[in-house]
Coordinates of C-alpha atoms in Angstrom, one line a residue:
X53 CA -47.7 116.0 68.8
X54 CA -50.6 116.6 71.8
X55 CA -53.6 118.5 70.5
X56 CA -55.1 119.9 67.1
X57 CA -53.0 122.3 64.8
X58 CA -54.7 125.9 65.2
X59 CA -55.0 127.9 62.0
X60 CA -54.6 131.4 61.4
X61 CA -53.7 134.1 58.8
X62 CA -51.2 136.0 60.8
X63 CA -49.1 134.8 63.7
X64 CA -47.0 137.0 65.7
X65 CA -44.7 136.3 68.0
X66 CA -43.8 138.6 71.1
X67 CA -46.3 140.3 73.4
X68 CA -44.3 143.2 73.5
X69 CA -45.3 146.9 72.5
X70 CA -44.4 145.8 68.6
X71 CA -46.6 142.4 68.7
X72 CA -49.4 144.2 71.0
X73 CA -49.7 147.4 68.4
X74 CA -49.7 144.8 65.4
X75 CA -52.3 142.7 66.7
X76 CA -54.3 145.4 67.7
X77 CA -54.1 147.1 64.3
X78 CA -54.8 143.2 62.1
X79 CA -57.6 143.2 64.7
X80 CA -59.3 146.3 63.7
X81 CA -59.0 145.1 59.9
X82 CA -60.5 141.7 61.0
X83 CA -57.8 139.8 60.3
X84 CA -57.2 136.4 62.1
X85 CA -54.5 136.7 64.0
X86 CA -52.9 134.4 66.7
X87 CA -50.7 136.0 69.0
X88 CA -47.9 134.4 71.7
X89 CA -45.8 135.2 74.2
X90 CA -43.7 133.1 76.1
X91 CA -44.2 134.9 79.6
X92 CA -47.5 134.8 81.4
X93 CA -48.3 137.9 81.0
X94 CA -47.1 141.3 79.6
X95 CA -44.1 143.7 81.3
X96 CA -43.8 144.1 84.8
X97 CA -41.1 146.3 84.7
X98 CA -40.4 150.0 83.3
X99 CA -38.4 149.7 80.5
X100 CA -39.2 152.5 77.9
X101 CA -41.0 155.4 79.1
X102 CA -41.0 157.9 75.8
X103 CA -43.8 157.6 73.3
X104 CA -43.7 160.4 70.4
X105 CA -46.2 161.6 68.3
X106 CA -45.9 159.2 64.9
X107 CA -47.0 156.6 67.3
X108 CA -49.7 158.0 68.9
X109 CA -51.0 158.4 65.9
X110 CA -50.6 154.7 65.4
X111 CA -52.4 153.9 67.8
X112 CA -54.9 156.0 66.6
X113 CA -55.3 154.4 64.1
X114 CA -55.7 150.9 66.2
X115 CA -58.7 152.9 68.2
X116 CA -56.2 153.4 71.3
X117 CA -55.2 157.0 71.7
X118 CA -57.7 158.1 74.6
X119 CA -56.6 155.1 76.6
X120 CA -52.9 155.5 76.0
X121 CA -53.8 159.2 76.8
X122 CA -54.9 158.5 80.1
X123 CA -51.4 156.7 81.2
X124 CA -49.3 159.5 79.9
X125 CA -47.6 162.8 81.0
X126 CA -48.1 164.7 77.9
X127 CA -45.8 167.3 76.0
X128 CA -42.4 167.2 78.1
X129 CA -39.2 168.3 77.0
X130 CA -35.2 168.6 77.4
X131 CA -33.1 170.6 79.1
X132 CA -29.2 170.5 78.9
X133 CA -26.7 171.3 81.4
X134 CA -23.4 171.4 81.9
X135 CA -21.2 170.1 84.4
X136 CA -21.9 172.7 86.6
X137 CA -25.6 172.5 86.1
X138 CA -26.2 175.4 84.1
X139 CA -28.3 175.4 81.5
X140 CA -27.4 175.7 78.0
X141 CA -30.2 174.3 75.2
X142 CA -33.5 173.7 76.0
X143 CA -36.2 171.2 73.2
X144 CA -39.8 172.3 74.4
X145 CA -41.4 171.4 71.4
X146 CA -45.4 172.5 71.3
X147 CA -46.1 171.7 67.2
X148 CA -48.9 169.2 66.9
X149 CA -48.1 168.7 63.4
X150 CA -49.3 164.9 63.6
X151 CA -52.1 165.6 66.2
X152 CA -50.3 164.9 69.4
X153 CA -47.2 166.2 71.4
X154 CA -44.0 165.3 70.3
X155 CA -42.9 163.3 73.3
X156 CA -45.1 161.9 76.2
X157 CA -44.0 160.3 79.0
X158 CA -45.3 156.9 80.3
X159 CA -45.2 153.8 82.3
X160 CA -44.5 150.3 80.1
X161 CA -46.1 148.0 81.9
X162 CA -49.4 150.0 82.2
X163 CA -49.0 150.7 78.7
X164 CA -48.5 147.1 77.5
X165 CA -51.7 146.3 79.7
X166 CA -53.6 149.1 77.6
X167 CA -53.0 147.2 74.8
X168 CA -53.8 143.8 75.9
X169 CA -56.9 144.7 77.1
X170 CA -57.7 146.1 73.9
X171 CA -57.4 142.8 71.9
X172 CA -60.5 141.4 73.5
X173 CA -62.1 144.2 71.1
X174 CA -62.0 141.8 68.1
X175 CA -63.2 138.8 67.7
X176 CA -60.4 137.6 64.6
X177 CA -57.8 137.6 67.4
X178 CA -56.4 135.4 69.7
X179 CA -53.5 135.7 72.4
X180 CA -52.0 132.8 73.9
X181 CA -49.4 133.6 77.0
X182 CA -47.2 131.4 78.7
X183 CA -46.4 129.7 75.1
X184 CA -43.1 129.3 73.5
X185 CA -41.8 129.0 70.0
X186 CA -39.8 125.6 69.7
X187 CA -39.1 126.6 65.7
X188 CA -40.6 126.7 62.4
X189 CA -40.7 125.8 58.8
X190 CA -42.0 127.4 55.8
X191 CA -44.2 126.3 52.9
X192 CA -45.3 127.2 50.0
X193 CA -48.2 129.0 51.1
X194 CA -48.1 128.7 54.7
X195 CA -45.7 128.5 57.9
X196 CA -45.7 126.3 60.5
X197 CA -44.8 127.0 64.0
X198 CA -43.7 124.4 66.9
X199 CA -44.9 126.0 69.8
X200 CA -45.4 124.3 73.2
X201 CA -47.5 125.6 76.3
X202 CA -49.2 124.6 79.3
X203 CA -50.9 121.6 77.6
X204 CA -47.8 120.5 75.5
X205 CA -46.3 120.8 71.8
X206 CA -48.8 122.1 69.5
X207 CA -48.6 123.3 65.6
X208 CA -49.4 126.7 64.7
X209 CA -49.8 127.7 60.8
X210 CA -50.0 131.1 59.3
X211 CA -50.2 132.5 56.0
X212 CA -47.3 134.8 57.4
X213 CA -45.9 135.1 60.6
X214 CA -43.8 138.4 62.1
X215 CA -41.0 137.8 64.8
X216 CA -41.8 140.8 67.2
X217 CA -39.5 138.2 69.8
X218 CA -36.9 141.2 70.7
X219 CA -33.4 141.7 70.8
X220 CA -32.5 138.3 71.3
X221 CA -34.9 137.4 69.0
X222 CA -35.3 133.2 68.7
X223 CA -36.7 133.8 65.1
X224 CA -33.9 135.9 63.6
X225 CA -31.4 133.6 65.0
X226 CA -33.4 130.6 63.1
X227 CA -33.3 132.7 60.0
X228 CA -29.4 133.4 60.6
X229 CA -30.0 137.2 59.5
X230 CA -27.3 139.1 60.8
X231 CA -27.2 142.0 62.7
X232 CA -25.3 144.3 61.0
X233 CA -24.3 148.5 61.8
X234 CA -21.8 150.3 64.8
X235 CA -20.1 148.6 66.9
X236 CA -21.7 150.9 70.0
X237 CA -22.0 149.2 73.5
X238 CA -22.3 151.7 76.4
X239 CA -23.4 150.2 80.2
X240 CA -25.9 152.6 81.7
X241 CA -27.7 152.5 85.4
X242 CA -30.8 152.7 85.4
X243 CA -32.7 153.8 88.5
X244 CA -36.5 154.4 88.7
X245 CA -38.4 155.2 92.0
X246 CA -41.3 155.4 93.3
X247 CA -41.2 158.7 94.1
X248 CA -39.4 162.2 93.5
X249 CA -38.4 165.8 95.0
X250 CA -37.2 166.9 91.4
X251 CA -40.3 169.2 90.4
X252 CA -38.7 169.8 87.0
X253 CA -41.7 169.0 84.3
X254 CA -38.8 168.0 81.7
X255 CA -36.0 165.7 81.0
X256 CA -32.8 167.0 82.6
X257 CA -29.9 165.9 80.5
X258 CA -26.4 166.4 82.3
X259 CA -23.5 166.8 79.7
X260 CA -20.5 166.2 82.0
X261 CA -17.1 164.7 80.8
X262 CA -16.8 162.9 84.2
X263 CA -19.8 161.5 84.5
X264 CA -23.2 161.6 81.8
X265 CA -26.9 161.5 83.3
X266 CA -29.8 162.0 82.8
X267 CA -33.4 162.6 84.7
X268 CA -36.7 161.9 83.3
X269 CA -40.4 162.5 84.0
X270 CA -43.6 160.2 84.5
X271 CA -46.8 160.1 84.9
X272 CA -47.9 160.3 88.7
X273 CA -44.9 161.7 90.2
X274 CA -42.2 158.9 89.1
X275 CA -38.9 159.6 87.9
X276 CA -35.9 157.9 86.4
X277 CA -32.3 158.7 86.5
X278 CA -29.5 157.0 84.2
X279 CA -25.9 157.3 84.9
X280 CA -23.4 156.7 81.9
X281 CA -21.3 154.1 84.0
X282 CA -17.4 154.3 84.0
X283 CA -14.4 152.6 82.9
X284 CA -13.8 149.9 85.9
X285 CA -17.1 150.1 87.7
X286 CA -18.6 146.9 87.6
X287 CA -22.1 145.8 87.0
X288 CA -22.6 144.1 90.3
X289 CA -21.1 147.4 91.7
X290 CA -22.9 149.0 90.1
X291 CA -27.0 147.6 90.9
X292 CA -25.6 148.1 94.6
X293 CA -28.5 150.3 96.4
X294 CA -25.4 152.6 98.3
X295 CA -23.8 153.0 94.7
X296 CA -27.0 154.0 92.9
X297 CA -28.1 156.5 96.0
X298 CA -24.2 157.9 95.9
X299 CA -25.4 158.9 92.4
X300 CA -28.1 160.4 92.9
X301 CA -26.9 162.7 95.6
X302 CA -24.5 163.8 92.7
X303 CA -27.7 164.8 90.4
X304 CA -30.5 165.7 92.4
X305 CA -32.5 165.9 95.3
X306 CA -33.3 162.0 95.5
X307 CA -30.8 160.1 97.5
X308 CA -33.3 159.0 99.5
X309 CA -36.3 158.3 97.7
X310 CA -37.6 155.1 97.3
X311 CA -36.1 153.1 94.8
X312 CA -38.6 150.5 92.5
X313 CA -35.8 149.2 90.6
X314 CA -32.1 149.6 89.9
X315 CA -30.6 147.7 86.9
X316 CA -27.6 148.0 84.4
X317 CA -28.4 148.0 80.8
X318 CA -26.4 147.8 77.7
X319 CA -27.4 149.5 74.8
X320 CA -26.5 149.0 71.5
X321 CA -26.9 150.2 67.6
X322 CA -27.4 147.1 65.5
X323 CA -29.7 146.7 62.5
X324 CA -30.8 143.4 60.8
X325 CA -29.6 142.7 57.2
X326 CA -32.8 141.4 56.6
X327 CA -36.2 142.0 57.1
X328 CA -38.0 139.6 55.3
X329 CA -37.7 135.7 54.7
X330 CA -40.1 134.2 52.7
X331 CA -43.7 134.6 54.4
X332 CA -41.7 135.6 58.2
X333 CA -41.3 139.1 59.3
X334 CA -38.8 140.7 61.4
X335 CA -40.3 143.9 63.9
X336 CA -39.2 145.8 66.6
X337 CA -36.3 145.1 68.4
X338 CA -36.0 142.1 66.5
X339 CA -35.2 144.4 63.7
X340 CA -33.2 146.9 65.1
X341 CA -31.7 148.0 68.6
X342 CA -31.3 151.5 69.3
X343 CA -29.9 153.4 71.7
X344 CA -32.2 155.8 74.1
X345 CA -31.1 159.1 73.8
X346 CA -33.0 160.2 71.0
X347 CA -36.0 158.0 72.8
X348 CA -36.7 156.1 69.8
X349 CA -36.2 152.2 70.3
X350 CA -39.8 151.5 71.0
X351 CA -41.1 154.1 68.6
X352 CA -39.2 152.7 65.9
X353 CA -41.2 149.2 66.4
X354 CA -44.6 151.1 66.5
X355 CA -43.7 152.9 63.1
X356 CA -42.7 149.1 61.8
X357 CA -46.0 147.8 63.2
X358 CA -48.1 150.7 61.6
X359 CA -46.4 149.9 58.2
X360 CA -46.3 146.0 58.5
X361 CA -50.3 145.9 59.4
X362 CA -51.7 147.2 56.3
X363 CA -49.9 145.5 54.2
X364 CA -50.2 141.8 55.8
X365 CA -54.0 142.6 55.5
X366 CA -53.9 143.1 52.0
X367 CA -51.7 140.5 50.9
X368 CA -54.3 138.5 52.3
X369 CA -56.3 138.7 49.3
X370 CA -54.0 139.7 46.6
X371 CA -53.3 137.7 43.6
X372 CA -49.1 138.7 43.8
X373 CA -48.5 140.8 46.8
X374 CA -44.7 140.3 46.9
X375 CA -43.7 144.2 45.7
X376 CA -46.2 145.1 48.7
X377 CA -45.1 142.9 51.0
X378 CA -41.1 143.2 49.9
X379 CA -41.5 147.7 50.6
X380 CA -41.8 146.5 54.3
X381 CA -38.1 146.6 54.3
X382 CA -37.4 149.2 51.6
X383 CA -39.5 151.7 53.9
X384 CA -38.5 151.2 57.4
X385 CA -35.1 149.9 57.5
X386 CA -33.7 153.2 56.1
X387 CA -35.9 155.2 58.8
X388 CA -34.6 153.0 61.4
X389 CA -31.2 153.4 60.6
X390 CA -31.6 157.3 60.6
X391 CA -33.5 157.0 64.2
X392 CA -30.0 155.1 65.6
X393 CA -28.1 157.8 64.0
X394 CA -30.0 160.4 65.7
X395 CA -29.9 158.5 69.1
X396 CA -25.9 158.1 68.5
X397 CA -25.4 161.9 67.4
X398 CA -27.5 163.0 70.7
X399 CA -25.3 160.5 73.1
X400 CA -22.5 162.8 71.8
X401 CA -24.0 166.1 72.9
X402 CA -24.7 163.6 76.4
X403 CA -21.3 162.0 76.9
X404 CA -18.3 164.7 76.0
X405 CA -15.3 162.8 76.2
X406 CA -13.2 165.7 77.6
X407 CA -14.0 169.0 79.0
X408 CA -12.7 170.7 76.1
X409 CA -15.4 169.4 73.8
X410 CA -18.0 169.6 76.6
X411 CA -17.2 173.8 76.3
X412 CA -16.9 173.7 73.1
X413 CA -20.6 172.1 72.6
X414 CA -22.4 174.2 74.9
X415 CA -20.4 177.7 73.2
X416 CA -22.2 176.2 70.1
X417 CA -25.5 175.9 71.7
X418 CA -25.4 179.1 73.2
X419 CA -24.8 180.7 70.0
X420 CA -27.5 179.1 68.0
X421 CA -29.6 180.3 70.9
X422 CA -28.7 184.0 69.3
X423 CA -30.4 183.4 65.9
X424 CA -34.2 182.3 65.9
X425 CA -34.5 180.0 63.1
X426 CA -31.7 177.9 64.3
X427 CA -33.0 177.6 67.9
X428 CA -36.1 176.8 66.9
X429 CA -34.9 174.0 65.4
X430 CA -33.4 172.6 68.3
X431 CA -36.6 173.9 70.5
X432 CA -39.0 172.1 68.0
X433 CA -37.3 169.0 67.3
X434 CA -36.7 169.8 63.5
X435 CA -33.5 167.9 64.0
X436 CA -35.3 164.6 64.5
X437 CA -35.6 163.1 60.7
X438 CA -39.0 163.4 59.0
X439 CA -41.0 160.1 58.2
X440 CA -40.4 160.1 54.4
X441 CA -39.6 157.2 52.2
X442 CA -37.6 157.6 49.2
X443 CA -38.3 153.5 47.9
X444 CA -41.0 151.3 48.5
X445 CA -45.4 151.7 47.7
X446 CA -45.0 155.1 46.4
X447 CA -44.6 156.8 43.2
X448 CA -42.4 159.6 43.3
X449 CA -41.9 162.6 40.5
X450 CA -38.7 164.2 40.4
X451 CA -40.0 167.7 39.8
X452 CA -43.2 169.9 39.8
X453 CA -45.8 171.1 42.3
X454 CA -46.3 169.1 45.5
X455 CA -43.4 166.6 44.1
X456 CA -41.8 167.1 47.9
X457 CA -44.6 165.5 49.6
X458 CA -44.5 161.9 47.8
X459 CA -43.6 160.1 50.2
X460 CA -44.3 161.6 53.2
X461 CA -46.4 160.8 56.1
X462 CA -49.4 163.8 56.1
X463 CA -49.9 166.5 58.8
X464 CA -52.8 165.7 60.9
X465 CA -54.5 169.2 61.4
X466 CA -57.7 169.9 63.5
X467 CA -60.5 170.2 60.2
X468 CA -63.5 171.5 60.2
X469 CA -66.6 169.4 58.9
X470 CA -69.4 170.9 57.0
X471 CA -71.5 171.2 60.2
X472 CA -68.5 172.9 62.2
X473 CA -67.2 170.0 63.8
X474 CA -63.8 170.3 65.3
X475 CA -61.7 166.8 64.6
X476 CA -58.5 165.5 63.7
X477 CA -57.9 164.8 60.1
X478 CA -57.4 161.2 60.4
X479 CA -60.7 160.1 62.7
X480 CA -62.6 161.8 59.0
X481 CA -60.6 159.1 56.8
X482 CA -61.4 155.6 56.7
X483 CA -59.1 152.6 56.9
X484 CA -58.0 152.8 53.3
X485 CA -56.7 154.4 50.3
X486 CA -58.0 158.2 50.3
X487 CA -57.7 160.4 47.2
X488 CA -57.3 163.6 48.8
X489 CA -58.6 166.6 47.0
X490 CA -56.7 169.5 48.3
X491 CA -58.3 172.6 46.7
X492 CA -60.4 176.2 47.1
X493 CA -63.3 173.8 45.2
X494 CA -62.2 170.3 45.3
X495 CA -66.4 169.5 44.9
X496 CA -66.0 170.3 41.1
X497 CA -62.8 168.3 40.6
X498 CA -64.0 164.9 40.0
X499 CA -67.2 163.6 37.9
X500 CA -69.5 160.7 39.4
X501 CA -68.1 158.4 36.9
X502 CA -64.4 159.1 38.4
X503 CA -65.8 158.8 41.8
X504 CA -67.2 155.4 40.8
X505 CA -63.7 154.2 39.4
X506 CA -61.8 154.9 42.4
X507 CA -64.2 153.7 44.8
X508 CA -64.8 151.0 42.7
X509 CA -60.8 149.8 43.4
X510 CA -61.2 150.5 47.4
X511 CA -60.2 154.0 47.3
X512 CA -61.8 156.8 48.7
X513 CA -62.7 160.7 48.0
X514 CA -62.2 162.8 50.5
X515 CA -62.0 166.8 49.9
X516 CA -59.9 169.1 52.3
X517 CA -59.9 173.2 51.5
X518 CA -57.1 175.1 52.8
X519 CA -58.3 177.4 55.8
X520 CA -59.1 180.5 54.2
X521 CA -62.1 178.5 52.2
X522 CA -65.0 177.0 53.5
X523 CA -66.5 173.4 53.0
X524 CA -69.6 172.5 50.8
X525 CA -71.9 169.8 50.3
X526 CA -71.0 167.5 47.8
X527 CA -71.2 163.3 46.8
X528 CA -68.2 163.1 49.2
X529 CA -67.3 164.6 52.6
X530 CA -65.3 168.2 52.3
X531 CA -62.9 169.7 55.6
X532 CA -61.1 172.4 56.2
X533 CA -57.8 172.4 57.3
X534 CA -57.9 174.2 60.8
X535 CA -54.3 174.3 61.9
X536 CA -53.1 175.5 58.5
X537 CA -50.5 172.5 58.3
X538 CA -51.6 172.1 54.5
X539 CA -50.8 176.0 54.0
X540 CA -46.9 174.9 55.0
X541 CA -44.4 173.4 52.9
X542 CA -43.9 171.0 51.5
X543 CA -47.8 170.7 51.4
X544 CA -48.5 174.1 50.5
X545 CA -47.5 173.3 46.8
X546 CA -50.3 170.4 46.8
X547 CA -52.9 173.0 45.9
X548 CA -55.0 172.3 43.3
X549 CA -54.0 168.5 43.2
X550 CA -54.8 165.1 44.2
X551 CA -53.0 163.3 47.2
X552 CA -53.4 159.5 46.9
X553 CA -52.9 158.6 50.9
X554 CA -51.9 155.0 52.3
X555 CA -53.9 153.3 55.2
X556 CA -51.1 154.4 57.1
X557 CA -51.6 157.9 55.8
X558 CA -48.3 158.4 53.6
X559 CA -48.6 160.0 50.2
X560 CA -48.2 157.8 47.7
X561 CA -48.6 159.6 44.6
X562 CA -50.0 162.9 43.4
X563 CA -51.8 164.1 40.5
X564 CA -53.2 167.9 39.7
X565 CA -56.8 168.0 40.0
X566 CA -57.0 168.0 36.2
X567 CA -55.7 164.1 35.8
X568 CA -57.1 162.4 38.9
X569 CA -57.4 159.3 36.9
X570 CA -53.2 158.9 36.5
X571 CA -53.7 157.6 40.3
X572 CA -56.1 154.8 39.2
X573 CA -53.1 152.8 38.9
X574 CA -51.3 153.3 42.0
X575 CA -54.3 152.7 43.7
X576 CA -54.6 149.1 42.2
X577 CA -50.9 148.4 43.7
X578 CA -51.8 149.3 47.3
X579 CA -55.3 147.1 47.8
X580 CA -56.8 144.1 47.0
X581 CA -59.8 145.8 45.8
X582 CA -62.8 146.9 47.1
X583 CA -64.1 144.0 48.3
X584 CA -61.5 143.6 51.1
X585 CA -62.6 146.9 52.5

């Protein structure tokens, strides 16, 4: 073996969106981290080009959203047609319930250099391109990676390592974890260009038995089109330019605009049986593989990355951090799952396989359209499933006041600070447990000596009032909840109680106001203490 075995707390493999977002987040807890990627260098190519609110909040939390927010087109929507091109749903969602727009639209490979720019931010982190993973064994407290790069084979070991490697991934294979789930495999064209005549601001989603399609926005007057390819047309047909422009005379006003890349993909609905192996991770597409109606594939390894972060950190420095490290899986394999479900549900809306059920689809649309609540569930997006964990780093109750939002990541409203500030909830938290006091007085709710206990485990205090009351000065900072997200259920029960909050700002437990020390406990189960913080 050529050259000195490096050393490292976390290694992750895959420079992807995944890997990029979990560096980025180990890096802001200084964590050492080691990072590779067998390319040279991150995406060139568009691949996904959807990025929803839950992860822009992610990446809020990694320091990243005013960057990211430059490279996007924010707050698009959906609109449905037939196959004559009438209209017959709209989704125009304009709820900022986590702080952002529900669904932005973007450029990969200007987003994955966002993010490797960013690393250079923290010193604990290292990424190594052009590097590939030969293998791997595992310890009992470390693993150790065969990787080889420019200047040859060279050992890599980790206190835990997570296998953000993709589809394909090299890792999971090595771990012989199945992929497990439907048997879904549709080939789709994808055409982007460089340019576009369709002014539409929104995704235009055609819902035609002969042929599916769809249109989507980006940022600086890009658009791409997918066509639902057919039974006998091939693939090398198919990434023919006069094939791809005969289809888009068929959808649009593009036929001849220039085209930056035409390319057939195959998507699928798989989901790993495991997540976990020993002290190695499985992320991102690595974990699951989902198809892109719902817009969710990459999203869905952002959320894992979000989770996974915290956690690594902590184990770090706890004493038996299996239960912790072992909700990884418990928490985002069922939300995954539900995210593919969407994604297939939505592809049948897309792909009708007969004209009856094409008319029958849009009758049904057209007649929620008659009765508000029910379009404004389509309009907002209250069909896309909630992030909420039933199993994993939470304590639920089965009944009671606020026992609905256990388990659920928090609203981000604009708040109010004591000296008038406008800012969003989360930039007032720091990066670790909160107790959240949401009440009309929540400066009288605890004693010093409570304060002390739960700072004195890694926690913090943090008061909200609900927007009709205004902030005081107290031994802790007190908002006020703006938007008035906390005054809607299942939050507006939380009155009067005590919200313990995850780093990654799900509720974990709740307590009324009276019995603030019942959290102490939970507390203890989601940190190392506070001398990791």
């Amino acid at each position: 073996m050529q050259g000195t075995a490096l050393d490292t707390d976390i290694l992750v493999i895959g420079a992807g969106p995944t890997g990029l977002l979990l560096t980025n987040l180990l890096g802001s807890m200084g964590i050492k981290t080691i990072l590779i990627e067998r390319n040279e260098t991150t995406v060139q190519e568009p691949r996904a080009v959807s990025i929803d609110d839950e992860s822009m909040r992610a990446l809020q939390a990694a320091g990243l959203p005013d960057e990211v927010a430059t490279i996007t087109a924010k707050g698009y929507g959906s609109l449905y047609r037939g196959p004559s091109g009438r209209q017959f749903a709209e989704v125009k969602p304009f709820v900022k319930e986590y702080g952002f727009d529900k669904r932005n639209a973007f450029e990969q490979p200007e987003f994955e250099a966002v993010m490797r720019k960013a690393l250079g931010r923290h010193a604990s982190v290292e990424a190594r391109f052009g590097i590939t993973l030969d293998g791997f064994e595992q310890g009992e407290d470390r693993v150790t990676a065969e990787v080889t790069g420019p200047d040859g084979p060279q050992a890599v070991t980790a206190r835990y390592m997570v296998a953000a490697d993709g589809g394909r991934s090299q890792a999971r294979k090595a771990l012989e974890i199945q992929l497990e789930g439907s048997t879904f495999e549709e080939p789709w064209l994808i055409v982007d260009l460089e340019t576009t005549k369709n002014r539409c601001f929104h995704t235009e989603v055609f819902c035609a038995p002969k042929r599916s399609a769809i249109t989507l926005p980006g940022p600086g007057g890009i658009r791409r089109y997918e066509f639902k390819l057919n039974p006998g047309e091939t693939l090398e047909e198919a990434e023919e330019e006069a094939f791809g422009r005969k289809l888009l005379a068929e959808t649009g006003p593009d036929e001849n605009e220039p085209i930056r890349r035409q390319k057939v993909y195959t998507f699928h609905a798989r989901i790993a049986s495991k997540w976990r192996v020993g002290r190695v991770f499985l992320a991102g597409d690595a974990a699951h593989l989902t198809p892109p109606f719902a817009g969710q594939g990459m999203n869905s390894g952002l959320r894992d990355a979000h989770n996974l972060a915290w956690k690594l950190a902590e184990a770090l420095d706890m004493a038996n951090p299996e239960a912790l490290l072992d909700s990884y899986e418990k928490e985002r394999k069922p939300h995954a799952w539900s995210m593919i479900e969407l994604a297939l549900k939505m592809g049948k809306v897309m792909m009708p396989d007969s004209a009856l059920r094409g008319f029958m689809t849009r009758t049904g649309f057209r007649l929620l359209g008659l009765y508000g609540p029910a379009r404004d569930y389509v309009a907002q997006m209250k069909y896309k499933p909630k992030p909420k964990f039933s199993d994993g780093m939470i304590r639920p109750v089965a009944s009671g006041a606020g026992a609905g939002a256990v388990g659920r990541m928090i609203p981000q409203p604009l708040v109010n600070t004591l000296s008038r500030e406008e800012r969003l909830l989360d930039s007032c938290l720091p990066d670790r447990p909160v107790v959240l006091l949401f009440d009309e007085a929540p400066d009288s709710a605890m004693d010093a000596a409570l304060i002390e206990q739960v700072r004195s485990t890694g926690a913090e205090v943090i008061g909200l009032t609900p927007e009709w009351t205004n902030p005081v000065a107290a031994t802790f900072p007190i908002l006020r909840d703006r938007s008035r997200f906390f005054s809607q259920q299942p939050f507006r029960d939380c009155l009067g109680h005590a919200l313990l909050l995850r780093r990654d700002r799900y509720v974990a437990a709740i307590e009324p106001v009276g019995n603030i020390a019942g959290l102490l406990p939970v507390i203890q189960s989601l940190t190392a203490g506070a001398t990791q913080n």
